[in-house]
PDB file of C-alpha atoms in Angstrom:
ATOM      1  CA  GLU R 787       0.000   0.000   0.000  1.00  0.00           C
ATOM      2  CA  VAL R 788       1.337   3.409  -0.981  1.00  0.00           C
ATOM      3  CA  GLN R 789       1.894   5.618   2.044  1.00  0.00           C
ATOM      4  CA  LEU R 790       3.061   9.217   2.103  1.00  0.00           C
ATOM      5  CA  VAL R 791       3.497  10.906   5.462  1.00  0.00           C
ATOM      6  CA  GLU R 792       4.313  14.600   5.606  1.00  0.00           C
ATOM      7  CA  SER R 793       5.883  16.374   8.558  1.00  0.00           C
ATOM      8  CA  GLY R 794       7.538  19.663   9.431  1.00  0.00           C
ATOM      9  CA  GLY R 795       4.620  22.049   9.222  1.00  0.00           C
ATOM     10  CA  GLY R 796       3.892  24.678  11.846  1.00  0.00           C
ATOM     11  CA  LEU R 797       3.724  28.371  12.605  1.00  0.00           C
ATOM     12  CA  VAL R 798       6.498  30.500  11.118  1.00  0.00           C
ATOM     13  CA  GLN R 799       7.049  34.231  10.860  1.00  0.00           C
ATOM     14  CA  PRO R 800       7.048  36.021   7.516  1.00  0.00           C
ATOM     15  CA  GLY R 801      10.493  36.054   5.924  1.00  0.00           C
ATOM     16  CA  ARG R 802      11.643  32.949   7.784  1.00  0.00           C
ATOM     17  CA  SER R 803      12.302  29.444   6.480  1.00  0.00           C
ATOM     18  CA  LEU R 804      10.779  26.012   6.984  1.00  0.00           C
ATOM     19  CA  LYS R 805      11.578  22.562   5.646  1.00  0.00           C
ATOM     20  CA  LEU R 806       8.916  19.961   5.020  1.00  0.00           C
ATOM     21  CA  SER R 807       9.568  16.240   4.776  1.00  0.00           C
ATOM     22  CA  CYS R 808       7.620  13.371   3.268  1.00  0.00           C
ATOM     23  CA  ALA R 809       8.342   9.748   4.165  1.00  0.00           C
ATOM     24  CA  ALA R 810       7.300   7.323   1.440  1.00  0.00           C
ATOM     25  CA  SER R 811       6.644   3.604   1.703  1.00  0.00           C
ATOM     26  CA  GLY R 812       4.850   0.817  -0.120  1.00  0.00           C
ATOM     27  CA  PHE R 813       6.530   1.427  -3.486  1.00  0.00           C
ATOM     28  CA  THR R 814       9.973   1.819  -5.056  1.00  0.00           C
ATOM     29  CA  PHE R 815      10.483   5.498  -4.340  1.00  0.00           C
ATOM     30  CA  SER R 816      13.368   5.993  -6.762  1.00  0.00           C
ATOM     31  CA  ASN R 817      11.171   4.979  -9.719  1.00  0.00           C
ATOM     32  CA  TYR R 818       8.712   7.850  -9.446  1.00  0.00           C
ATOM     33  CA  TYR R 819       8.565  11.566  -9.973  1.00  0.00           C
ATOM     34  CA  MET R 820       7.344  13.254  -6.802  1.00  0.00           C
ATOM     35  CA  ALA R 821       5.611  16.550  -6.133  1.00  0.00           C
ATOM     36  CA  TRP R 822       4.245  19.010  -3.607  1.00  0.00           C
ATOM     37  CA  VAL R 823       0.763  20.493  -3.934  1.00  0.00           C
ATOM     38  CA  ARG R 824      -0.740  23.019  -1.537  1.00  0.00           C
ATOM     39  CA  GLN R 825      -4.192  24.158  -0.525  1.00  0.00           C
ATOM     40  CA  ALA R 826      -4.795  27.456   1.234  1.00  0.00           C
ATOM     41  CA  PRO R 827      -7.522  27.348   3.914  1.00  0.00           C
ATOM     42  CA  LYS R 828     -10.950  26.903   2.307  1.00  0.00           C
ATOM     43  CA  LYS R 829      -9.368  27.358  -1.141  1.00  0.00           C
ATOM     44  CA  GLY R 830      -8.469  25.246  -4.147  1.00  0.00           C
ATOM     45  CA  LEU R 831      -5.373  23.298  -5.075  1.00  0.00           C
ATOM     46  CA  GLU R 832      -2.079  24.711  -6.351  1.00  0.00           C
ATOM     47  CA  TRP R 833       0.857  22.726  -7.738  1.00  0.00           C
ATOM     48  CA  VAL R 834       4.068  23.803  -5.993  1.00  0.00           C
ATOM     49  CA  ALA R 835       6.954  21.658  -7.234  1.00  0.00           C
ATOM     50  CA  THR R 836       7.934  18.451  -9.038  1.00  0.00           C
ATOM     51  CA  ILE R 837      11.188  16.514  -8.999  1.00  0.00           C
ATOM     52  CA  SER R 838      12.432  13.821 -11.351  1.00  0.00           C
ATOM     53  CA  THR R 839      13.381  10.311 -10.248  1.00  0.00           C
ATOM     54  CA  SER R 840      17.071  11.106  -9.834  1.00  0.00           C
ATOM     55  CA  GLY R 841      16.520  14.624  -8.581  1.00  0.00           C
ATOM     56  CA  SER R 842      18.359  16.149 -11.506  1.00  0.00           C
ATOM     57  CA  ARG R 843      15.320  17.993 -12.812  1.00  0.00           C
ATOM     58  CA  THR R 844      12.985  20.215 -10.826  1.00  0.00           C
ATOM     59  CA  TYR R 845       9.974  22.272 -11.836  1.00  0.00           C
ATOM     60  CA  TYR R 846       8.191  25.159 -10.108  1.00  0.00           C
ATOM     61  CA  PRO R 847       5.473  27.707 -10.815  1.00  0.00           C
ATOM     62  CA  ASP R 848       6.527  31.358 -10.727  1.00  0.00           C
ATOM     63  CA  SER R 849       4.748  31.865  -7.389  1.00  0.00           C
ATOM     64  CA  VAL R 850       7.453  29.896  -5.543  1.00  0.00           C
ATOM     65  CA  LYS R 851      10.393  29.806  -7.973  1.00  0.00           C
ATOM     66  CA  GLY R 852      13.541  31.097  -6.313  1.00  0.00           C
ATOM     67  CA  ARG R 853      12.091  30.706  -2.809  1.00  0.00           C
ATOM     68  CA  PHE R 854      11.201  26.995  -2.615  1.00  0.00           C
ATOM     69  CA  THR R 855      13.487  24.038  -3.343  1.00  0.00           C
ATOM     70  CA  ILE R 856      12.291  20.478  -3.806  1.00  0.00           C
ATOM     71  CA  SER R 857      14.757  17.657  -3.178  1.00  0.00           C
ATOM     72  CA  ARG R 858      14.784  13.949  -2.505  1.00  0.00           C
ATOM     73  CA  ASP R 859      16.873  11.251  -0.873  1.00  0.00           C
ATOM     74  CA  ASN R 860      16.188   7.986  -2.669  1.00  0.00           C
ATOM     75  CA  ALA R 861      18.201   5.997  -0.127  1.00  0.00           C
ATOM     76  CA  LYS R 862      15.814   7.194   2.578  1.00  0.00           C
ATOM     77  CA  SER R 863      12.658   7.186   0.409  1.00  0.00           C
ATOM     78  CA  SER R 864      12.130  10.774   1.433  1.00  0.00           C
ATOM     79  CA  LEU R 865      10.998  13.955  -0.275  1.00  0.00           C
ATOM     80  CA  TYR R 866      11.681  17.469   0.984  1.00  0.00           C
ATOM     81  CA  LEU R 867      10.527  21.026   0.419  1.00  0.00           C
ATOM     82  CA  GLN R 868      12.771  23.830   1.617  1.00  0.00           C
ATOM     83  CA  MET R 869      10.724  27.013   1.851  1.00  0.00           C
ATOM     84  CA  ASN R 870      12.556  30.322   2.240  1.00  0.00           C
ATOM     85  CA  SER R 871      11.383  33.937   2.450  1.00  0.00           C
ATOM     86  CA  LEU R 872       7.930  32.766   3.468  1.00  0.00           C
ATOM     87  CA  LYS R 873       4.950  35.032   2.885  1.00  0.00           C
ATOM     88  CA  SER R 874       1.480  35.071   4.408  1.00  0.00           C
ATOM     89  CA  GLU R 875       0.111  33.791   1.090  1.00  0.00           C
ATOM     90  CA  ASP R 876       2.168  30.611   1.543  1.00  0.00           C
ATOM     91  CA  THR R 877      -0.154  29.633   4.388  1.00  0.00           C
ATOM     92  CA  ALA R 878      -1.653  26.303   3.317  1.00  0.00           C
ATOM     93  CA  THR R 879      -1.804  22.588   3.817  1.00  0.00           C
ATOM     94  CA  TYR R 880       1.065  21.067   1.872  1.00  0.00           C
ATOM     95  CA  TYR R 881       0.523  17.662   0.313  1.00  0.00           C
ATOM     96  CA  CYS R 882       3.214  15.289  -0.849  1.00  0.00           C
ATOM     97  CA  ALA R 883       2.157  13.435  -3.997  1.00  0.00           C
ATOM     98  CA  ARG R 884       3.480  10.552  -6.052  1.00  0.00           C
ATOM     99  CA  GLN R 885       3.214  11.116  -9.754  1.00  0.00           C
ATOM    100  CA  ILE R 886       2.533   8.752 -12.599  1.00  0.00           C
ATOM    101  CA  ASN R 887       4.488   9.473 -15.774  1.00  0.00           C
ATOM    102  CA  TYR R 888       4.048   7.361 -18.885  1.00  0.00           C
ATOM    103  CA  GLY R 889       6.861   8.993 -20.815  1.00  0.00           C
ATOM    104  CA  GLY R 890       5.094  12.337 -21.091  1.00  0.00           C
ATOM    105  CA  PRO R 891       3.806  14.778 -18.480  1.00  0.00           C
ATOM    106  CA  GLY R 892       2.615  13.167 -15.281  1.00  0.00           C
ATOM    107  CA  TRP R 893      -0.227  13.617 -12.850  1.00  0.00           C
ATOM    108  CA  PHE R 894      -0.722  13.085  -9.144  1.00  0.00           C
ATOM    109  CA  ALA R 895      -1.764   9.527  -8.366  1.00  0.00           C
ATOM    110  CA  TYR R 896      -1.338   9.270  -4.594  1.00  0.00           C
ATOM    111  CA  TRP R 897      -1.462  11.940  -1.922  1.00  0.00           C
ATOM    112  CA  GLY R 898      -0.355  12.192   1.678  1.00  0.00           C
ATOM    113  CA  GLN R 899      -2.588  13.533   4.438  1.00  0.00           C
ATOM    114  CA  GLY R 900      -0.906  16.943   4.348  1.00  0.00           C
ATOM    115  CA  THR R 901       0.928  19.192   6.806  1.00  0.00           C
ATOM    116  CA  LEU R 902      -0.280  22.679   7.694  1.00  0.00           C
ATOM    117  CA  VAL R 903       2.051  25.651   7.319  1.00  0.00           C
ATOM    118  CA  THR R 904       0.937  28.938   8.835  1.00  0.00           C
ATOM    119  CA  VAL R 905       2.926  32.065   8.045  1.00  0.00           C
ATOM    120  CA  SER R 906       2.078  34.789  10.525  1.00  0.00           C
ATOM    121  CA  SER R 907       3.728  37.198  12.906  1.00  0.00           C
TER     122      SER R 907
ATOM    123  CA  ASP I1252      -0.816  30.182 -17.373  1.00  0.00           C
ATOM    124  CA  VAL I1253      -3.676  27.939 -18.503  1.00  0.00           C
ATOM    125  CA  LEU I1254      -6.898  28.959 -16.795  1.00  0.00           C
ATOM    126  CA  MET I1255      -9.156  26.060 -15.853  1.00  0.00           C
ATOM    127  CA  THR I1256     -12.804  27.017 -15.395  1.00  0.00           C
ATOM    128  CA  GLN I1257     -15.134  24.567 -13.691  1.00  0.00           C
ATOM    129  CA  THR I1258     -18.907  24.833 -13.695  1.00  0.00           C
ATOM    130  CA  PRO I1259     -21.047  24.759 -11.735  1.00  0.00           C
ATOM    131  CA  VAL I1260     -19.389  25.841  -8.506  1.00  0.00           C
ATOM    132  CA  SER I1261     -22.039  24.037  -6.482  1.00  0.00           C
ATOM    133  CA  LEU I1262     -24.085  21.060  -7.619  1.00  0.00           C
ATOM    134  CA  PRO I1263     -27.009  19.772  -5.540  1.00  0.00           C
ATOM    135  CA  VAL I1264     -27.845  16.141  -6.250  1.00  0.00           C
ATOM    136  CA  SER I1265     -30.225  13.449  -5.070  1.00  0.00           C
ATOM    137  CA  LEU I1266     -28.792  10.075  -4.186  1.00  0.00           C
ATOM    138  CA  GLY I1267     -29.136   7.765  -7.155  1.00  0.00           C
ATOM    139  CA  GLY I1268     -29.180  10.652  -9.579  1.00  0.00           C
ATOM    140  CA  GLN I1269     -26.794  11.609 -12.370  1.00  0.00           C
ATOM    141  CA  VAL I1270     -24.698  14.754 -12.656  1.00  0.00           C
ATOM    142  CA  SER I1271     -22.167  16.342 -14.997  1.00  0.00           C
ATOM    143  CA  ILE I1272     -19.322  18.700 -14.178  1.00  0.00           C
ATOM    144  CA  SER I1273     -17.714  20.851 -16.852  1.00  0.00           C
ATOM    145  CA  CYS I1274     -14.073  21.882 -17.047  1.00  0.00           C
ATOM    146  CA  ARG I1275     -12.913  24.305 -19.736  1.00  0.00           C
ATOM    147  CA  SER I1276      -9.342  25.361 -20.404  1.00  0.00           C
ATOM    148  CA  SER I1277      -8.117  28.665 -21.812  1.00  0.00           C
ATOM    149  CA  GLN I1278      -6.026  26.823 -24.400  1.00  0.00           C
ATOM    150  CA  SER I1279      -5.906  23.399 -25.958  1.00  0.00           C
ATOM    151  CA  LEU I1280      -4.678  20.623 -23.686  1.00  0.00           C
ATOM    152  CA  VAL I1281      -3.404  18.455 -26.531  1.00  0.00           C
ATOM    153  CA  HIS I1282       0.283  17.821 -25.835  1.00  0.00           C
ATOM    154  CA  SER I1283       2.948  17.635 -28.524  1.00  0.00           C
ATOM    155  CA  ASP I1284       3.010  13.858 -27.931  1.00  0.00           C
ATOM    156  CA  GLY I1285      -0.632  13.674 -29.027  1.00  0.00           C
ATOM    157  CA  ASN I1286      -2.057  12.916 -25.605  1.00  0.00           C
ATOM    158  CA  THR I1287      -4.351  15.168 -23.571  1.00  0.00           C
ATOM    159  CA  TYR I1288      -3.354  15.576 -19.937  1.00  0.00           C
ATOM    160  CA  LEU I1289      -6.623  16.398 -18.221  1.00  0.00           C
ATOM    161  CA  HIS I1290      -7.408  14.644 -14.964  1.00  0.00           C
ATOM    162  CA  TRP I1291     -10.149  14.608 -12.325  1.00  0.00           C
ATOM    163  CA  TYR I1292      -9.890  14.443  -8.539  1.00  0.00           C
ATOM    164  CA  LEU I1293     -12.341  14.188  -5.662  1.00  0.00           C
ATOM    165  CA  GLN I1294     -11.616  15.684  -2.273  1.00  0.00           C
ATOM    166  CA  LYS I1295     -13.991  14.287   0.315  1.00  0.00           C
ATOM    167  CA  PRO I1296     -14.622  16.361   3.453  1.00  0.00           C
ATOM    168  CA  GLY I1297     -11.571  16.366   5.709  1.00  0.00           C
ATOM    169  CA  GLN I1298      -9.538  14.205   3.321  1.00  0.00           C
ATOM    170  CA  SER I1299      -6.774  14.551   0.774  1.00  0.00           C
ATOM    171  CA  PRO I1300      -7.659  14.643  -2.906  1.00  0.00           C
ATOM    172  CA  GLN I1301      -7.924  11.294  -4.677  1.00  0.00           C
ATOM    173  CA  LEU I1302      -7.428  10.553  -8.357  1.00  0.00           C
ATOM    174  CA  LEU I1303     -10.547   9.490 -10.228  1.00  0.00           C
ATOM    175  CA  ILE I1304      -9.845   9.912 -13.942  1.00  0.00           C
ATOM    176  CA  TYR I1305      -6.550  10.455 -15.793  1.00  0.00           C
ATOM    177  CA  ARG I1306      -5.921  11.598 -19.350  1.00  0.00           C
ATOM    178  CA  VAL I1307      -9.556  12.563 -19.989  1.00  0.00           C
ATOM    179  CA  SER I1308     -11.289   9.205 -19.761  1.00  0.00           C
ATOM    180  CA  ASN I1309      -9.204   6.563 -17.952  1.00  0.00           C
ATOM    181  CA  ARG I1310     -10.522   5.444 -14.575  1.00  0.00           C
ATOM    182  CA  PHE I1311      -7.858   5.046 -11.917  1.00  0.00           C
ATOM    183  CA  SER I1312      -7.484   1.784 -10.030  1.00  0.00           C
ATOM    184  CA  GLY I1313     -10.508   1.043  -7.843  1.00  0.00           C
ATOM    185  CA  VAL I1314     -12.682   3.841  -9.223  1.00  0.00           C
ATOM    186  CA  PRO I1315     -16.220   2.581  -9.925  1.00  0.00           C
ATOM    187  CA  ASP I1316     -17.569   2.685 -13.467  1.00  0.00           C
ATOM    188  CA  ARG I1317     -20.226   5.166 -12.291  1.00  0.00           C
ATOM    189  CA  PHE I1318     -17.528   7.759 -13.004  1.00  0.00           C
ATOM    190  CA  SER I1319     -16.751   8.608 -16.605  1.00  0.00           C
ATOM    191  CA  GLY I1320     -14.738  11.323 -18.279  1.00  0.00           C
ATOM    192  CA  SER I1321     -14.941  12.723 -21.771  1.00  0.00           C
ATOM    193  CA  GLY I1322     -13.968  15.686 -23.894  1.00  0.00           C
ATOM    194  CA  SER I1323     -11.239  17.031 -26.102  1.00  0.00           C
ATOM    195  CA  GLY I1324      -9.259  20.160 -26.827  1.00  0.00           C
ATOM    196  CA  THR I1325     -10.519  22.698 -24.312  1.00  0.00           C
ATOM    197  CA  ASP I1326     -13.831  21.227 -23.201  1.00  0.00           C
ATOM    198  CA  PHE I1327     -14.115  18.322 -20.747  1.00  0.00           C
ATOM    199  CA  THR I1328     -16.834  16.655 -18.702  1.00  0.00           C
ATOM    200  CA  LEU I1329     -16.989  14.367 -15.693  1.00  0.00           C
ATOM    201  CA  LYS I1330     -20.196  12.382 -15.349  1.00  0.00           C
ATOM    202  CA  ILE I1331     -21.301  10.593 -12.224  1.00  0.00           C
ATOM    203  CA  SER I1332     -24.229   8.224 -12.453  1.00  0.00           C
ATOM    204  CA  ARG I1333     -26.161   6.651  -9.581  1.00  0.00           C
ATOM    205  CA  VAL I1334     -24.657   9.082  -7.079  1.00  0.00           C
ATOM    206  CA  GLU I1335     -23.818   7.512  -3.707  1.00  0.00           C
ATOM    207  CA  PRO I1336     -23.127   9.213  -0.365  1.00  0.00           C
ATOM    208  CA  GLU I1337     -19.367   8.609  -0.686  1.00  0.00           C
ATOM    209  CA  ASP I1338     -19.333  10.657  -3.905  1.00  0.00           C
ATOM    210  CA  LEU I1339     -20.019  13.897  -2.051  1.00  0.00           C
ATOM    211  CA  GLY I1340     -17.205  16.417  -1.845  1.00  0.00           C
ATOM    212  CA  VAL I1341     -15.314  18.804  -4.090  1.00  0.00           C
ATOM    213  CA  TYR I1342     -14.263  17.774  -7.587  1.00  0.00           C
ATOM    214  CA  TYR I1343     -11.236  19.324  -9.270  1.00  0.00           C
ATOM    215  CA  CYS I1344      -9.873  19.085 -12.772  1.00  0.00           C
ATOM    216  CA  LEU I1345      -6.127  19.359 -13.375  1.00  0.00           C
ATOM    217  CA  GLN I1346      -4.210  20.047 -16.573  1.00  0.00           C
ATOM    218  CA  SER I1347      -0.627  18.859 -16.829  1.00  0.00           C
ATOM    219  CA  THR I1348      -0.071  19.542 -20.526  1.00  0.00           C
ATOM    220  CA  HIS I1349       1.414  22.985 -19.960  1.00  0.00           C
ATOM    221  CA  PHE I1350       3.654  24.321 -17.198  1.00  0.00           C
ATOM    222  CA  PRO I1351       2.651  25.480 -14.683  1.00  0.00           C
ATOM    223  CA  TRP I1352       0.158  22.708 -14.046  1.00  0.00           C
ATOM    224  CA  THR I1353      -3.131  24.247 -13.001  1.00  0.00           C
ATOM    225  CA  PHE I1354      -6.301  23.105 -11.264  1.00  0.00           C
ATOM    226  CA  GLY I1355      -9.867  24.173 -11.775  1.00  0.00           C
ATOM    227  CA  GLY I1356     -11.534  26.074  -8.948  1.00  0.00           C
ATOM    228  CA  GLY I1357     -13.584  23.091  -7.833  1.00  0.00           C
ATOM    229  CA  THR I1358     -17.196  21.919  -7.936  1.00  0.00           C
ATOM    230  CA  LYS I1359     -18.892  21.027  -4.684  1.00  0.00           C
ATOM    231  CA  LEU I1360     -21.255  18.083  -4.991  1.00  0.00           C
ATOM    232  CA  GLU I1361     -23.787  18.164  -2.179  1.00  0.00           C
ATOM    233  CA  LEU I1362     -27.140  16.681  -1.300  1.00  0.00           C
ATOM    234  CA  LYS I1363     -30.302  18.491  -2.287  1.00  0.00           C
TER     235      LYS I1363
END
């Protein structure tokens, strides 16, 4: 059974940093692209970052590019999101997601339960 | 960015009934590889989103055949027949043809 367990969320002041982690199990982690997706309170979903199987390629929307960094440790079956220069609009539940890619663009097949990040002074 | 517009925003339904949700994109979702990367998700109350349909019309593992997806280009539809209580929640479409990947605003399926 695919399991994704996020951790590291919490209350952080604007301008500060936070690092999220996602522990994966139930599948061969190194074979899959992974991603982060967020959801602001009572709002819709927003894709935040994607990383290739080896970690050599990363993708971000403009809203977080230059501030957020996605990374992975295949030996530990773990995914990370380093978030710097946090803003109030980054307040959201952050979901770790396993992608499916059949050669072309992927999509999110499995999701974790999410970790809440609150950016406030 | 590709704008994904879902209608309606709210959709009252009777159990056992049939409903359709529309998702329209601001540009064609046909990828250069010939495939169309439009997917559907359901987020039940208090839960994470779950994949229902991928690439327009393919049901994900374990998804009942009451769910069906169709469409092409910029116009897509999710149909749910014989609605059951566990189908209630918010439905989202996602396009992954163009970066950045973008979601529709959501359609809340609720009981009449």
